[in-house]
Coordinates of N, CA and C in Angstrom, one line a residue:
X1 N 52.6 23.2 -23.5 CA 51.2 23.2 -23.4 C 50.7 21.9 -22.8
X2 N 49.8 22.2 -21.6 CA 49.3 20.9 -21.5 C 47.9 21.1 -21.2
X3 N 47.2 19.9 -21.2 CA 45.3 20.1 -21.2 C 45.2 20.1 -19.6
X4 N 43.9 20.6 -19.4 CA 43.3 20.3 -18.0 C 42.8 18.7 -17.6
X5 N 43.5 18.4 -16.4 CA 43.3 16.9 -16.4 C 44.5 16.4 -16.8
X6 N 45.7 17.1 -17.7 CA 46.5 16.4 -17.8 C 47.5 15.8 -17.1
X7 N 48.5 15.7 -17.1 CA 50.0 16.2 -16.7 C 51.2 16.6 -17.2
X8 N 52.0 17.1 -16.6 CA 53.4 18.0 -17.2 C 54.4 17.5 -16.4
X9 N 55.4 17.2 -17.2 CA 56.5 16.9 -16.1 C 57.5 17.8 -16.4
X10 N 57.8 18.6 -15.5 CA 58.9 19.6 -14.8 C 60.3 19.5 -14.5
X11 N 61.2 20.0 -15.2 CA 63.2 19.3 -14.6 C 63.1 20.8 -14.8
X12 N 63.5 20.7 -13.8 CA 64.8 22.0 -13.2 C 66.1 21.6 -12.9
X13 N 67.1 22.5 -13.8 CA 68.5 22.1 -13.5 C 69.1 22.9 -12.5
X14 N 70.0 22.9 -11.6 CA 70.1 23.5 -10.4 C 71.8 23.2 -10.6
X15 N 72.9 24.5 -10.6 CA 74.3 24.6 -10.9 C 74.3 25.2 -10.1
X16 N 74.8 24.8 -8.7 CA 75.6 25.7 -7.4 C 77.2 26.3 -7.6
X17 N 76.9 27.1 -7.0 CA 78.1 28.0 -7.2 C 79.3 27.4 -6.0
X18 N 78.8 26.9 -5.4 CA 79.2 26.3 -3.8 C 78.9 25.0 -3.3
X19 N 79.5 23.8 -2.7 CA 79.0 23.1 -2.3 C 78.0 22.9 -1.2
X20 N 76.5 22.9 -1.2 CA 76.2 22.8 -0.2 C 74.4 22.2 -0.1
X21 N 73.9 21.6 0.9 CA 72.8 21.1 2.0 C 71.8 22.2 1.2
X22 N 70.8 22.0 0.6 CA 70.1 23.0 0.1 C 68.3 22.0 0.2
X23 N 67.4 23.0 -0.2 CA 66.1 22.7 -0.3 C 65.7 23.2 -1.7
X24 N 65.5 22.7 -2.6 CA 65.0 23.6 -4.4 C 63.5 22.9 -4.0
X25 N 62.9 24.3 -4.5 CA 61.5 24.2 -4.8 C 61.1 24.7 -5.9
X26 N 60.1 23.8 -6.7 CA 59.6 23.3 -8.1 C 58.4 24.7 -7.7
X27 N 58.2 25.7 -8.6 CA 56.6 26.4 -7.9 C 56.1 26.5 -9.4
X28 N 54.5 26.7 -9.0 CA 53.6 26.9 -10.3 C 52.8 28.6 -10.1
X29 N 53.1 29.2 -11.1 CA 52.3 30.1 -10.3 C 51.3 30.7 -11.7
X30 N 50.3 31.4 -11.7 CA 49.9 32.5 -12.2 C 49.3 33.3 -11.3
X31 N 49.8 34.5 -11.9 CA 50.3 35.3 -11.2 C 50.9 35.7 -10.0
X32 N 50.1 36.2 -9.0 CA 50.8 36.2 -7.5 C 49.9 34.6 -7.0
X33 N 49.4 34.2 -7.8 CA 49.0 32.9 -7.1 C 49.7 31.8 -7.4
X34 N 49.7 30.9 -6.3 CA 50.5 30.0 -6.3 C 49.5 28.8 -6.4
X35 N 49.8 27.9 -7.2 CA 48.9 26.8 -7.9 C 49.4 25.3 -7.6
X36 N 51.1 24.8 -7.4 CA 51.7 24.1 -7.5 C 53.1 24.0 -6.5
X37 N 53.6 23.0 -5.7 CA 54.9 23.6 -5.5 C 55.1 22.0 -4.7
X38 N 56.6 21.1 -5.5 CA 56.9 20.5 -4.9 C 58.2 21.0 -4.6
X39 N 58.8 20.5 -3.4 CA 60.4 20.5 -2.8 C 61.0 19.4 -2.7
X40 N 62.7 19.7 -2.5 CA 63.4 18.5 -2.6 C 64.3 18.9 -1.4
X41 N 64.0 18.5 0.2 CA 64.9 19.0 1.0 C 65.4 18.2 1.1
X42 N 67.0 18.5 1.9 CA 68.1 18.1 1.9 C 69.3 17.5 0.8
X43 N 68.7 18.1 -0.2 CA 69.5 18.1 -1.6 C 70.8 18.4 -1.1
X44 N 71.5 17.4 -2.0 CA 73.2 17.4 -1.6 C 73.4 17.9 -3.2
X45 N 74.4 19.2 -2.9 CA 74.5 19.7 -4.4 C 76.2 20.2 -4.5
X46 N 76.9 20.1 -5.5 CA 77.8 19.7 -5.7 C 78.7 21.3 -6.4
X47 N 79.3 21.8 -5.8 CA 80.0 22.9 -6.5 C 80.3 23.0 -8.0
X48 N 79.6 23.0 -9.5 CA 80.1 23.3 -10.9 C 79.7 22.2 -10.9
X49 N 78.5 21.2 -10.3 CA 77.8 20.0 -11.4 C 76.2 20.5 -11.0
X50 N 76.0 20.5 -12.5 CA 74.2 20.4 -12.3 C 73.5 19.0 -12.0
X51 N 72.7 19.4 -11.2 CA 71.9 18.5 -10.8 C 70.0 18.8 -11.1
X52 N 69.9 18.2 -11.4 CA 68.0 18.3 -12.3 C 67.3 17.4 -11.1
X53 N 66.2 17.8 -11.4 CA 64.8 17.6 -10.0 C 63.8 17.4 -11.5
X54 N 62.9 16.8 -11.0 CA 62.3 16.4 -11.8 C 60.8 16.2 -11.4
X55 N 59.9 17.0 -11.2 CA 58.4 16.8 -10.6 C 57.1 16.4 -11.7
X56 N 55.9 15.7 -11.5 CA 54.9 15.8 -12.1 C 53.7 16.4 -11.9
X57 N 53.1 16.9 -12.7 CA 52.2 18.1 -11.9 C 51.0 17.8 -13.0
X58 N 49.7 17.1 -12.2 CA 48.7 16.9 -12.5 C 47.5 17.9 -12.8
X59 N 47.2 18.5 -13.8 CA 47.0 19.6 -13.8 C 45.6 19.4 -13.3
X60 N 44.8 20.6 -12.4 CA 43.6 20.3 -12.2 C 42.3 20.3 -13.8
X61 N 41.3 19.6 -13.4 CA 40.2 19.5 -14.5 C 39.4 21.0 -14.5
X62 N 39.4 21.8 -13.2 CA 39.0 22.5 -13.0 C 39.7 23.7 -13.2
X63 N 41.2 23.4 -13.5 CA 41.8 24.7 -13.2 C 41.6 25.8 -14.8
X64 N 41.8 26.8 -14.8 CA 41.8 28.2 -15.8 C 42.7 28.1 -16.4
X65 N 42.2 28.1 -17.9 CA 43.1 27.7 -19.3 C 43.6 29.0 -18.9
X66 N 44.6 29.1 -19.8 CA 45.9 30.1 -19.7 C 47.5 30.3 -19.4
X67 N 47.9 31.1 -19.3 CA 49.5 31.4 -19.0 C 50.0 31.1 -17.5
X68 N 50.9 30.1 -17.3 CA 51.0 29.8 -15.8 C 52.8 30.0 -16.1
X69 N 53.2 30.7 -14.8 CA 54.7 30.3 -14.9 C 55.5 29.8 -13.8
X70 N 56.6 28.9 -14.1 CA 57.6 28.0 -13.4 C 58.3 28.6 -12.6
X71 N 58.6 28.8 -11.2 CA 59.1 29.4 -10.5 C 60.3 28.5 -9.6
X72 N 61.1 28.5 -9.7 CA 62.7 27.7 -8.8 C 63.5 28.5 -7.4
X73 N 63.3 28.1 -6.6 CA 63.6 28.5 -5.7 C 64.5 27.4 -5.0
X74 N 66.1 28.1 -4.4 CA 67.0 27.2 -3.7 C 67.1 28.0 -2.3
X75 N 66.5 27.2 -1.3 CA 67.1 27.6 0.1 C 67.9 26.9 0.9
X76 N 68.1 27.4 2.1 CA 68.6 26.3 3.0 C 67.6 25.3 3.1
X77 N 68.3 24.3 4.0 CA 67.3 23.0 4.5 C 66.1 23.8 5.2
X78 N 64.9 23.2 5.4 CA 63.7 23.2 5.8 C 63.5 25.5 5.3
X79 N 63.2 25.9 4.1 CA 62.7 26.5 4.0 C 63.5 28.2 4.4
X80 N 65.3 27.7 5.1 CA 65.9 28.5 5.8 C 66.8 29.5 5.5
X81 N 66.0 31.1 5.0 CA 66.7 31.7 3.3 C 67.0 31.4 2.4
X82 N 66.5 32.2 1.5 CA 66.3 32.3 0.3 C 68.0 32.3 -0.2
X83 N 68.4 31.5 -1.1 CA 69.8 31.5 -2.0 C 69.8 31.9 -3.3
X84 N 68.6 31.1 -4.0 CA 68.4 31.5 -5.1 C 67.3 31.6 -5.9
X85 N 66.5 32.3 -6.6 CA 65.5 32.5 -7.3 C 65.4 32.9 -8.8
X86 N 64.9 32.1 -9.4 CA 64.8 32.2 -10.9 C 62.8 32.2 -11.2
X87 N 62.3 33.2 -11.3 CA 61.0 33.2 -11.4 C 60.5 33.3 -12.9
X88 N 61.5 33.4 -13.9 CA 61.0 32.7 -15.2 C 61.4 31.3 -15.8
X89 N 61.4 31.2 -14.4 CA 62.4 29.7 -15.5 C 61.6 28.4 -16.6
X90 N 60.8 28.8 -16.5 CA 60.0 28.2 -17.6 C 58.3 28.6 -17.7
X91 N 57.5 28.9 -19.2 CA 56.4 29.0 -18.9 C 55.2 28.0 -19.3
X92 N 54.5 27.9 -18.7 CA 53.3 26.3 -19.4 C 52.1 27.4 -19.9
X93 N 51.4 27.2 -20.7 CA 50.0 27.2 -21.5 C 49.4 26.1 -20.8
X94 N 47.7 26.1 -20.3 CA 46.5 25.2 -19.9 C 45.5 25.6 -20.8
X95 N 45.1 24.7 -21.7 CA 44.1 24.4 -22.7 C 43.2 23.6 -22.2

């Protein structure tokens, strides 16, 4: 749970299956809307070690109390297919 006006800080852990050059992207969404999204290109990720990202997300003063959820996405560099997607990977409450 966090307040409006606050902030939240976000880890996503990221376990490749493979070693390889990737882009993970942190997303905020409710619903089909998208509210939030940082990336970490050129992430060097390591075949059977997790690696965590770690973003802070300022919540707006303005934004709509409610259910928002954490969305993770691994692509190639600059945005280049999709690898992997986890769209529950965590949910936030705005009070």
């Amino acid at each position: 749970t966090v307040r409006r006006g606050g902030t939240a800080t976000i880890r996503a852990s990221v376990r490749p299956t493979r070693s390889q050059t990737a882009l993970v992207s942190i997303e905020v969404y409710r619903g089909r809307d998208q509210i939030f999204q940082r990336y970490f290109d050129q992430a060097a990720l390591r075949r059977g070690h997790p690696r965590t990202f770690r973003v802070r997300w300022t919540v707006p003063a303005d934004l709509a109390p409610g259910g928002y959820d954490v969305r993770i996405g691994v692509f190639g560099p600059g945005f280049e297919g999709l690898r992997a997607w986890n769209p529950h990977a965590a949910a936030l409450r705005v009070r």
